[in-house]
PDB file of C-alpha atoms and ligand atoms in Angstrom:
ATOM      1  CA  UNK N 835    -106.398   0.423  53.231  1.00  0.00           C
ATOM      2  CA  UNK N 836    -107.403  -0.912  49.674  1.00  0.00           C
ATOM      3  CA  UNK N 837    -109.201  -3.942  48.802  1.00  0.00           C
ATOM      4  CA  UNK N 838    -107.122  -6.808  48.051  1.00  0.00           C
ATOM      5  CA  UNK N 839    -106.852  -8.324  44.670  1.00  0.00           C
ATOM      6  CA  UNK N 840    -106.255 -11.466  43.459  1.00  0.00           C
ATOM      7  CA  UNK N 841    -105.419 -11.737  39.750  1.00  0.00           C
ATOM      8  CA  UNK N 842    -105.984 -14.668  38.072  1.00  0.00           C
ATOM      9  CA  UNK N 843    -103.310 -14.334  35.306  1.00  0.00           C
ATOM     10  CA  UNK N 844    -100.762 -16.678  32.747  1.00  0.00           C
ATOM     11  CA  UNK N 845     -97.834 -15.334  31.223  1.00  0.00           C
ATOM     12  CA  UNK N 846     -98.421 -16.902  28.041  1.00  0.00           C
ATOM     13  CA  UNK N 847    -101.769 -14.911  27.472  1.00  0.00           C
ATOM     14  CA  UNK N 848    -101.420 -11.503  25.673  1.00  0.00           C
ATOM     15  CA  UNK N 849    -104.812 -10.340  27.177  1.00  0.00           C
ATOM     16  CA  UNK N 850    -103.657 -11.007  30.874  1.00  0.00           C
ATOM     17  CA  UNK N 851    -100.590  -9.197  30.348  1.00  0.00           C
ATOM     18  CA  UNK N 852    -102.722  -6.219  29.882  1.00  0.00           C
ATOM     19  CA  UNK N 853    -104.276  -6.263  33.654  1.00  0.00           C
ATOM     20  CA  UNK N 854    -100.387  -6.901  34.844  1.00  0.00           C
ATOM     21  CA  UNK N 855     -99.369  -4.060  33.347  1.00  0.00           C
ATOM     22  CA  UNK N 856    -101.725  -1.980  34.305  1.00  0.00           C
ATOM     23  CA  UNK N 857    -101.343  -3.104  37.825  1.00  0.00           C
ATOM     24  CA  UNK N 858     -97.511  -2.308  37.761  1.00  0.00           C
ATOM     25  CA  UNK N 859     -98.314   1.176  35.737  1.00  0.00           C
ATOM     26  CA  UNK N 860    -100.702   1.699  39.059  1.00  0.00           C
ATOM     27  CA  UNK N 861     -98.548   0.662  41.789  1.00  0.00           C
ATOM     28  CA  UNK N 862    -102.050  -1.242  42.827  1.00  0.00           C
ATOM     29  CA  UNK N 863    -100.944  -4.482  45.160  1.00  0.00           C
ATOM     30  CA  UNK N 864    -102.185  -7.739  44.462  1.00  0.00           C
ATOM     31  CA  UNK N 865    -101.585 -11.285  44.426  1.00  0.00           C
ATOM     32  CA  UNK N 866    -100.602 -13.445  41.498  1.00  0.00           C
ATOM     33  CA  UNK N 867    -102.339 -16.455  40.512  1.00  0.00           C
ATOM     34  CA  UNK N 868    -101.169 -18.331  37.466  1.00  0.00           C
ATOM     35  CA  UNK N 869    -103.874 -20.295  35.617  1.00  0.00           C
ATOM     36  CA  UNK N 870    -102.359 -22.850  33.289  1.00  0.00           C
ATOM     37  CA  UNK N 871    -104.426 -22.760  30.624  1.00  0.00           C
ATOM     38  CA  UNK N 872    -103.643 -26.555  29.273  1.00  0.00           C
ATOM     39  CA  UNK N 873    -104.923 -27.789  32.560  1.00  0.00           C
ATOM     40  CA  UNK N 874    -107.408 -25.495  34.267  1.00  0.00           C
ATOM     41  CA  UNK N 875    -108.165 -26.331  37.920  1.00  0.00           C
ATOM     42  CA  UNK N 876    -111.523 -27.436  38.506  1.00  0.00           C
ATOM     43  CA  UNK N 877    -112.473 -24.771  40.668  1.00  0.00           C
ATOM     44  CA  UNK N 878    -111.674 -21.904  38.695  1.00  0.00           C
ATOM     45  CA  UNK N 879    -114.851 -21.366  37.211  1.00  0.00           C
ATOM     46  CA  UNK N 880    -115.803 -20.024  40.686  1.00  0.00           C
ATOM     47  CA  UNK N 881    -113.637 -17.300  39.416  1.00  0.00           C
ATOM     48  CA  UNK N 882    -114.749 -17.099  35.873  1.00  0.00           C
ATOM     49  CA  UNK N 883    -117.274 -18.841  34.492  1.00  0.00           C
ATOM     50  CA  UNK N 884    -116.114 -18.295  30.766  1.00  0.00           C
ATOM     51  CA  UNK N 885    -113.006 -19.977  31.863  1.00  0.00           C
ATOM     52  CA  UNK N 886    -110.668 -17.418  30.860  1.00  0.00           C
ATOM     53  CA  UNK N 887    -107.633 -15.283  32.113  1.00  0.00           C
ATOM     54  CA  UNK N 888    -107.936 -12.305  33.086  1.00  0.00           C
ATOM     55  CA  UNK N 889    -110.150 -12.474  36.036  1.00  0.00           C
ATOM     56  CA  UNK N 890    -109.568 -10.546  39.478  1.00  0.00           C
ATOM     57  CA  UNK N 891    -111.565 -11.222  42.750  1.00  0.00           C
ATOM     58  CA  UNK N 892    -111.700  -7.909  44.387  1.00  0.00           C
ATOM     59  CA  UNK N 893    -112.585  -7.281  48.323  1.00  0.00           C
ATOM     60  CA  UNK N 894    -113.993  -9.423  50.876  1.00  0.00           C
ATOM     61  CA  UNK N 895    -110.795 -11.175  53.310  1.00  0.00           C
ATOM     62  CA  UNK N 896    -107.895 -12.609  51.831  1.00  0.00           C
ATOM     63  CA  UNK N 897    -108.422 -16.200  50.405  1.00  0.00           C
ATOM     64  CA  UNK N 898    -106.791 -19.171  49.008  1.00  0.00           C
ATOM     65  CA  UNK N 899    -106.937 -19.032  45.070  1.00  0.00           C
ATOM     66  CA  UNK N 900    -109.064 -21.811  44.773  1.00  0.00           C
ATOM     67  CA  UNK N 901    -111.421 -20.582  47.480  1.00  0.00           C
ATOM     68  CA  UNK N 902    -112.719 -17.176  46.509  1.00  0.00           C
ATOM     69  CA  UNK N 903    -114.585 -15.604  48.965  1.00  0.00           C
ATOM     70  CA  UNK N 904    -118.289 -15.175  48.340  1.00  0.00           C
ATOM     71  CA  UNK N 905    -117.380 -11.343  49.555  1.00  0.00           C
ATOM     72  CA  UNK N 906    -115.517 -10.753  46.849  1.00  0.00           C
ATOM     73  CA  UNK N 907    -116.432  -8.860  43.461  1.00  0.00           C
ATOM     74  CA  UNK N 908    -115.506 -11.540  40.336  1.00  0.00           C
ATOM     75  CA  UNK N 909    -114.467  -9.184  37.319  1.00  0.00           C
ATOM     76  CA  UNK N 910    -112.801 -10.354  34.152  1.00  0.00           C
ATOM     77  CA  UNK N 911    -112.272  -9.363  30.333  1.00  0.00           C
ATOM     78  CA  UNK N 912    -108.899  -7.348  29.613  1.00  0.00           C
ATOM     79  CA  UNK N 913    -110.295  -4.040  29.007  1.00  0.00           C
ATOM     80  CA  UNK N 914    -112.818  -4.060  31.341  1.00  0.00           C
ATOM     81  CA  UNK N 915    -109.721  -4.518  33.884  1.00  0.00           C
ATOM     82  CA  UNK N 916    -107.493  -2.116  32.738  1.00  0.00           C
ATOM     83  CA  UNK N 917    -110.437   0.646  32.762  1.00  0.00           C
ATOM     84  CA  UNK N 918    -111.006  -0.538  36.438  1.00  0.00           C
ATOM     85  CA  UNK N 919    -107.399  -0.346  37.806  1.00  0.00           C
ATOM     86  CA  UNK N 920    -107.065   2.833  36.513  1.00  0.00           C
ATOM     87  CA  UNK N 921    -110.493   4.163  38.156  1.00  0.00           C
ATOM     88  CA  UNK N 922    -109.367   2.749  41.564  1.00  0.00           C
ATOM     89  CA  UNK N 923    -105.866   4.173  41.489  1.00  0.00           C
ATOM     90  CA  UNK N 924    -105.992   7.518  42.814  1.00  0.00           C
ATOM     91  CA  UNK N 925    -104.954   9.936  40.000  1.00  0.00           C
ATOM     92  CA  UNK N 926    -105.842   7.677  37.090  1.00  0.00           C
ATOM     93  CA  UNK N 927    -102.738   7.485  35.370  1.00  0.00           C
ATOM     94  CA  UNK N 928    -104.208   6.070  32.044  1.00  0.00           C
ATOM     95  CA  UNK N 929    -106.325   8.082  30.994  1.00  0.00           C
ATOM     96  CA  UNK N 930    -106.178  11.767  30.234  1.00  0.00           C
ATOM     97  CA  UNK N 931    -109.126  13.846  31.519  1.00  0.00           C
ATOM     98  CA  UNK N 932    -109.860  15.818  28.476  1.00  0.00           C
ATOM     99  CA  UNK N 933    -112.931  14.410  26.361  1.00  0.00           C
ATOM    100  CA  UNK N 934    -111.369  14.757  22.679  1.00  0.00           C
ATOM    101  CA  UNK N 935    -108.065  12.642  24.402  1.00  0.00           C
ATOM    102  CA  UNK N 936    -110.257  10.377  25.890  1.00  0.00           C
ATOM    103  CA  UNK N 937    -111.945   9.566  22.517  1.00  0.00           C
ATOM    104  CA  UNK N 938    -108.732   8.997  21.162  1.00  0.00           C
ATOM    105  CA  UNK N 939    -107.498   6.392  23.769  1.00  0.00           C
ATOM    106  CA  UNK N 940    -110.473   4.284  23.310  1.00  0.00           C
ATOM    107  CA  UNK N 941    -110.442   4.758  19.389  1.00  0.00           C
ATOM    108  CA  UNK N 942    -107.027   3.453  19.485  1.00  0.00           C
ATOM    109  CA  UNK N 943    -108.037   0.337  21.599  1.00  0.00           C
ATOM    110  CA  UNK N 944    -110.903  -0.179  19.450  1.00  0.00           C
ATOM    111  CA  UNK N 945    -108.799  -0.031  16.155  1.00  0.00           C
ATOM    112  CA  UNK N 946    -106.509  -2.718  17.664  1.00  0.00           C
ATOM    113  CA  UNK N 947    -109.213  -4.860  18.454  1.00  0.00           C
ATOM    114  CA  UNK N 948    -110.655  -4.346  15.300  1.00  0.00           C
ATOM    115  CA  UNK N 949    -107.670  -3.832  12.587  1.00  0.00           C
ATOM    116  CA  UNK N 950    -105.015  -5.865  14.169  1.00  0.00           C
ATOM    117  CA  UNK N 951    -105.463  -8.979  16.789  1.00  0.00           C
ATOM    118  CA  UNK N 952    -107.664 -10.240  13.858  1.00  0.00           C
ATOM    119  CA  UNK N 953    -104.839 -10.291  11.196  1.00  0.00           C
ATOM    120  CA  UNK N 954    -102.501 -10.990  13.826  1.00  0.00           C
ATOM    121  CA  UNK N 955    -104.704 -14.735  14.594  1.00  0.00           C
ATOM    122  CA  UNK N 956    -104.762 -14.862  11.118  1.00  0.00           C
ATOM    123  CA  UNK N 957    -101.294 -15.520  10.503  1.00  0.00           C
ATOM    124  CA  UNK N 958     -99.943 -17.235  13.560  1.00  0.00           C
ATOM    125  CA  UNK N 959    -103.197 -19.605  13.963  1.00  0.00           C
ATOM    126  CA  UNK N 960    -103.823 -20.027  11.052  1.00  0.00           C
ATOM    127  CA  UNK N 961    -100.435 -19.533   9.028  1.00  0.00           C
ATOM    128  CA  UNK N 962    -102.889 -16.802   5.952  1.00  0.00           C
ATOM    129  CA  UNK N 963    -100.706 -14.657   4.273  1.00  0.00           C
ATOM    130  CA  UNK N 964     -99.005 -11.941   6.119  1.00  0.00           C
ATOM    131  CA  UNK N 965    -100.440  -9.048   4.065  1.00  0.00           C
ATOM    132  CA  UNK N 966    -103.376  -8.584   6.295  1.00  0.00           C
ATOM    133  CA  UNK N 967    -101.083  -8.305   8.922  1.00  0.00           C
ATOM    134  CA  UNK N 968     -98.646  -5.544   7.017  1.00  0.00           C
ATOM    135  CA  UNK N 969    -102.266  -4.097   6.764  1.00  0.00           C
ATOM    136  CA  UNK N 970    -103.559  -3.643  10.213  1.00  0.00           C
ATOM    137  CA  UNK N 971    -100.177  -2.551  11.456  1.00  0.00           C
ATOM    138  CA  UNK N 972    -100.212   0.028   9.308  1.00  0.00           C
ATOM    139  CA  UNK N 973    -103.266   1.156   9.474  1.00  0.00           C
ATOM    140  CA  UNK N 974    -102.806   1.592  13.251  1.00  0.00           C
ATOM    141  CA  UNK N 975     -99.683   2.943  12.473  1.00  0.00           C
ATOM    142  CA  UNK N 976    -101.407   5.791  10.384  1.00  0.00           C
ATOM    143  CA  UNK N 977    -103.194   6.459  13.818  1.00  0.00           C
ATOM    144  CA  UNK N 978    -100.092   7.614  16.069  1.00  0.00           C
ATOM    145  CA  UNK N 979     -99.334  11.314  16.097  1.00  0.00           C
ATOM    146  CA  UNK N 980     -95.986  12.048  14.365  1.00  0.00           C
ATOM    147  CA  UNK N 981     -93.749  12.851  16.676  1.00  0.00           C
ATOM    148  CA  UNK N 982     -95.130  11.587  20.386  1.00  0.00           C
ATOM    149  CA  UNK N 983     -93.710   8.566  22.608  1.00  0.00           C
ATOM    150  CA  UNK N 984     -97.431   6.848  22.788  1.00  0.00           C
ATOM    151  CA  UNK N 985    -100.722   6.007  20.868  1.00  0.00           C
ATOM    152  CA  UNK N 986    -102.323   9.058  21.768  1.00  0.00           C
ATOM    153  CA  UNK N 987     -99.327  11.549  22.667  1.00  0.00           C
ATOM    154  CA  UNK N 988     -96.711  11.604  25.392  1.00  0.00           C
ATOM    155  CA  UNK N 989     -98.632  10.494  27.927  1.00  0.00           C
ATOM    156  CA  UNK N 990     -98.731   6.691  28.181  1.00  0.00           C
ATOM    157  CA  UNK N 991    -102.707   5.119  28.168  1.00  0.00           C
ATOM    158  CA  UNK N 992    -104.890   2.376  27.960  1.00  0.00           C
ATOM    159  CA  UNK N 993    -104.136   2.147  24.104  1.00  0.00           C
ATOM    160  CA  UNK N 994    -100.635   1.365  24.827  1.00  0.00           C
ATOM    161  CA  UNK N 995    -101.336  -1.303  27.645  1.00  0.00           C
ATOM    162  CA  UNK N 996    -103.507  -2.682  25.067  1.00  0.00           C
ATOM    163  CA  UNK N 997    -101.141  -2.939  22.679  1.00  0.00           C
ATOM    164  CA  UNK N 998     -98.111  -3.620  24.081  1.00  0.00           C
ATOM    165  CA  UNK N 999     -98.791  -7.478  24.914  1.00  0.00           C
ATOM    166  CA  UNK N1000     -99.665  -8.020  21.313  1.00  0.00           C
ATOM    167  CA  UNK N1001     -96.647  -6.096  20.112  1.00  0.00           C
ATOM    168  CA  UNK N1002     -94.263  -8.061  22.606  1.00  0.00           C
ATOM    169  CA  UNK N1003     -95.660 -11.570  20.894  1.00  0.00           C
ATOM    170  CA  UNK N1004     -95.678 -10.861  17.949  1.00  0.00           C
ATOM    171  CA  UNK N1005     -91.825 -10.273  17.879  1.00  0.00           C
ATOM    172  CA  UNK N1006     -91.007 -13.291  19.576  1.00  0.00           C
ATOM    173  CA  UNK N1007     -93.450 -15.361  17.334  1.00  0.00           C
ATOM    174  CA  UNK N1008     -91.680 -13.900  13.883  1.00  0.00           C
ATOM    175  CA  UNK N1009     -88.340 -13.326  14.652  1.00  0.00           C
ATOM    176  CA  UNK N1010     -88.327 -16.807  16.420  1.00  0.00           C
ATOM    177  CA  UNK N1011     -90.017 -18.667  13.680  1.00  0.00           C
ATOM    178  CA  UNK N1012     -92.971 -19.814  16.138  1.00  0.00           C
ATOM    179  CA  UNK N1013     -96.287 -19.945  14.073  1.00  0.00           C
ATOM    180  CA  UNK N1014     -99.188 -21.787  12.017  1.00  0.00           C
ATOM    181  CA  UNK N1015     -97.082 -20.311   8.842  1.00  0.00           C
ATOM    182  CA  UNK N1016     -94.653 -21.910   6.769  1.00  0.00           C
ATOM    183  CA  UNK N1017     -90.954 -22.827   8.769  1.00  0.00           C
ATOM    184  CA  UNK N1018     -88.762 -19.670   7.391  1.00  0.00           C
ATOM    185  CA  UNK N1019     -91.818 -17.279   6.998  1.00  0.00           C
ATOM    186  CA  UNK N1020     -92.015 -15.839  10.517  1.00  0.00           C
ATOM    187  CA  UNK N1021     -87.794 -14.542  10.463  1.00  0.00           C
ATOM    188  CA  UNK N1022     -88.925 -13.138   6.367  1.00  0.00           C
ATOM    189  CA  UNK N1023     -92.141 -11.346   7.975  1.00  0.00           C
ATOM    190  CA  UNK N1024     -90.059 -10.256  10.917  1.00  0.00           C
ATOM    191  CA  UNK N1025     -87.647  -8.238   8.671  1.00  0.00           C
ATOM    192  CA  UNK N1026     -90.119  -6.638   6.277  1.00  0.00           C
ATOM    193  CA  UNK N1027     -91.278  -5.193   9.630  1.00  0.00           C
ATOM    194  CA  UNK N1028     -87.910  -4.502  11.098  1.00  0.00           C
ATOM    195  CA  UNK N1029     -86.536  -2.931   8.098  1.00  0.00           C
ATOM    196  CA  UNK N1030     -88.767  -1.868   5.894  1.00  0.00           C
ATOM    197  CA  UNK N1031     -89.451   2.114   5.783  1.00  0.00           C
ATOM    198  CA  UNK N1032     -93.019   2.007   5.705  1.00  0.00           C
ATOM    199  CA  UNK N1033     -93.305   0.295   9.478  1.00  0.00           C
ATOM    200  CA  UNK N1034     -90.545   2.899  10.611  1.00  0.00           C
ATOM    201  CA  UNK N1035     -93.122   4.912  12.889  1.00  0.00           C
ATOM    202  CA  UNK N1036     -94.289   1.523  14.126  1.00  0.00           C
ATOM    203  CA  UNK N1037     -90.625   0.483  14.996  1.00  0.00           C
ATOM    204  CA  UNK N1038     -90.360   3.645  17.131  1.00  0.00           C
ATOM    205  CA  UNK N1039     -93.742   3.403  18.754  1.00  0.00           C
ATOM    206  CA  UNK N1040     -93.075  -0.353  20.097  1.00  0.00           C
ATOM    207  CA  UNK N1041     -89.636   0.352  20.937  1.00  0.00           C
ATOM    208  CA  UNK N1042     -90.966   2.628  23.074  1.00  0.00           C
ATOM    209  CA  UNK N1043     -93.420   0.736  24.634  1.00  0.00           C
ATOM    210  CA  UNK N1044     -90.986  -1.609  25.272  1.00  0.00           C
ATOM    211  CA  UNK N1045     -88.860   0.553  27.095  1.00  0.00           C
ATOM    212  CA  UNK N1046     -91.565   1.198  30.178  1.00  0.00           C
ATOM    213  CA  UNK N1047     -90.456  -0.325  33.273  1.00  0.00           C
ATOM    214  CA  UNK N1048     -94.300  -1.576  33.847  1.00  0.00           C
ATOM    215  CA  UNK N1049     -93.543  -3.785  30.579  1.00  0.00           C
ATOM    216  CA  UNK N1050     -89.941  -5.152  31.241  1.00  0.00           C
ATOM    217  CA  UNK N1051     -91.564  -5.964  34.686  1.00  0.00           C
ATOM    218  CA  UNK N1052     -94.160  -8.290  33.625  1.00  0.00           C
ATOM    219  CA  UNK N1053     -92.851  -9.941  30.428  1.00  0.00           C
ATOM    220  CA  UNK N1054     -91.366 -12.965  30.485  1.00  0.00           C
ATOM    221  CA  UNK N1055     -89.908 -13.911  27.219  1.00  0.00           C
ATOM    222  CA  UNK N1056     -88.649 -17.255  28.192  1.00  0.00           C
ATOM    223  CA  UNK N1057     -91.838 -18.552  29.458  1.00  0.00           C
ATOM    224  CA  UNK N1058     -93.503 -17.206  26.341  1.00  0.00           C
ATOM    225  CA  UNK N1059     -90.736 -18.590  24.002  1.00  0.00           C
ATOM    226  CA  UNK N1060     -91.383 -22.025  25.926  1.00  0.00           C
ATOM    227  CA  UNK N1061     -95.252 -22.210  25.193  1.00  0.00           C
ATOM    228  CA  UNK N1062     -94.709 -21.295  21.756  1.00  0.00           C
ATOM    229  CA  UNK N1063     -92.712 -23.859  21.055  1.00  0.00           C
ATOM    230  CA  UNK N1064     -94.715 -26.602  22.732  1.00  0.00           C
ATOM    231  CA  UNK N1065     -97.802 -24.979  20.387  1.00  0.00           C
ATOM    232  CA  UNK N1066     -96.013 -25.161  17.198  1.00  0.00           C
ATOM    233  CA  UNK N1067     -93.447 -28.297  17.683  1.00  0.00           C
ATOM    234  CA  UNK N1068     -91.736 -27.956  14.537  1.00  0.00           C
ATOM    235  CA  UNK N1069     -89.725 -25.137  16.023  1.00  0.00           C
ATOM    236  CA  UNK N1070     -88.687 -27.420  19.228  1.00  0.00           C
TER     237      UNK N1070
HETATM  238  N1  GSH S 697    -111.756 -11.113  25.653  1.00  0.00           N
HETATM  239  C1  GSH S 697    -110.940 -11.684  26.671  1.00  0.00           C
HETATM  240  C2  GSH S 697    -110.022 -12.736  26.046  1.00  0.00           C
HETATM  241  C3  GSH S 697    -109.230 -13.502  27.082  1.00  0.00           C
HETATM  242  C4  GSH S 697    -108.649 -14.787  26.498  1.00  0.00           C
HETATM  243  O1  GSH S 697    -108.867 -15.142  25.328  1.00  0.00           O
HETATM  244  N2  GSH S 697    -107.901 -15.519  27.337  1.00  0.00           N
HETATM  245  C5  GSH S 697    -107.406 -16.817  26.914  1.00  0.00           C
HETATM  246  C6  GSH S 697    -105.904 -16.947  27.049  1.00  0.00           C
HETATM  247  S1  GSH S 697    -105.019 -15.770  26.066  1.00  0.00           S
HETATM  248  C7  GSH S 697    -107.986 -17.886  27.828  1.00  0.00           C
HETATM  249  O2  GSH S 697    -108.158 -17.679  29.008  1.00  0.00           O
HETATM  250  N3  GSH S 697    -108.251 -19.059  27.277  1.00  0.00           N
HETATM  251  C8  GSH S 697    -108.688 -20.183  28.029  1.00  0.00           C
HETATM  252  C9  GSH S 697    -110.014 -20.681  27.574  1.00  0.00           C
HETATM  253  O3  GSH S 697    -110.681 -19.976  26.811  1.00  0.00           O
HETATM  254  O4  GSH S 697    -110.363 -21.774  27.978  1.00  0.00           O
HETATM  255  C10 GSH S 697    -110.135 -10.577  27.369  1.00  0.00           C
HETATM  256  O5  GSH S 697    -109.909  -9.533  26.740  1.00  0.00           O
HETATM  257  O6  GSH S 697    -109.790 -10.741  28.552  1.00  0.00           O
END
């Protein structure tokens, strides 16, 4: 029998959505918690400290959400989550075993981490220019193989549940004019990236990550949509 799981999650949060879909990509069971993050319940720091989604208790008897068992493992941060489903799930479905794919994975993660959530902020915080943006995604872009499904080839990994959350805002924030930029700029943005032939290998990277069944399981669009546009009220 496995351990059970309690995931401390909220739709809203791009980083969360990474440990749900790596859960459904794992066929791990668990049970849901949503946190909302405007109006965090007391007790949750007995989860996490830090305060933040994700967060998993892990073994020790089933509990109430606000009562985590003193049993129970407390693990949180994104990655650190997705690495760990994958480890417990029996053939590790994320991760090739070869060494050189391996490196490639977590190079991938890295560069999103590194080349694009920061440009990504940039613009929808803090409504900067979107040529940083244009920038990163390209630059990640410039990472993917030619012709494969996924980040690192056909197999779908980590990099791709990384990605994939950031991918799926991102959209809804542009194309849906929900953002720290100027009213207008988020739709203009939206079709440089939907049209333009330089983000063409892009276009058919994220389509396919948004064609997994782990992903159209675990994204809610509407709930999304409807904290967006309590965050940026023009658009309500
Ligand atoms: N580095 C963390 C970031 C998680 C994060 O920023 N979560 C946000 C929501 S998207 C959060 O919980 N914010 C609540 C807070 O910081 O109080 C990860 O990868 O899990």
């Amino acid at each position: 029998m496995t351990s059970q799981i309690t995931l401390y999650t909220a739709k809203i949060c791009p980083y969360a959505h990474r440990a749900e879909i790596a859960l459904a990509e794992t066929g791990i069971p668990f049970k849901r918690v949503e946190i909302d993050l405007k109006n965090k319940p007391e007790w949750y720091p007995n989860v996490n400290p830090r305060g933040q989604v994700p967060a998993i208790t892990y073994g020790g008897p089933d509990h109430p959400p606000e009562k985590p068992s003193p049993e129970a493992e407390k693990i949180a941060e994104s990655l650190v989550l997705v690495d760990f489903f994958n480890d417990l799930a029996p053939n590790h479905p994320l991760l090739p075993t070869d060494p050189v794919r391996r490196a490639k994975a977590r190079y991938f993660v890295e560069a999103i981490g590194s080349r694009f959530t920061p440009a990504w902020y940039a613009s929808y915080m803090r409504g900067e220019p979107f040529d940083k943006l244009f920038d990163g995604l390209e630059s990640l872009q410039a990472l993917l193989p030619a012709t494969s499904k996924y980040a690192i080839g056909d197999e779908y990994t980590i990099a791709d549940v990384a990605a994939t959350p950031f991918f799926a805002r991102l959209e809804v924030a542009l194309r849906d004019d929900f953002g720290a930029f100027a009213q207008g700029e988020g739709p203009k943005a939206w079709k440089t990236l939907t049209t333009e032939p330089r983000f063409a290998r892009w276009r058919e990277y994220y389509a396919n990550l948004k064609a997994r069944e782990s992903f159209k399981k675990t994204f809610d669009e509407d709930a999304v949509k409807r904290s967006f546009a309590v965050r940026f009220a023009r658009n309500q």
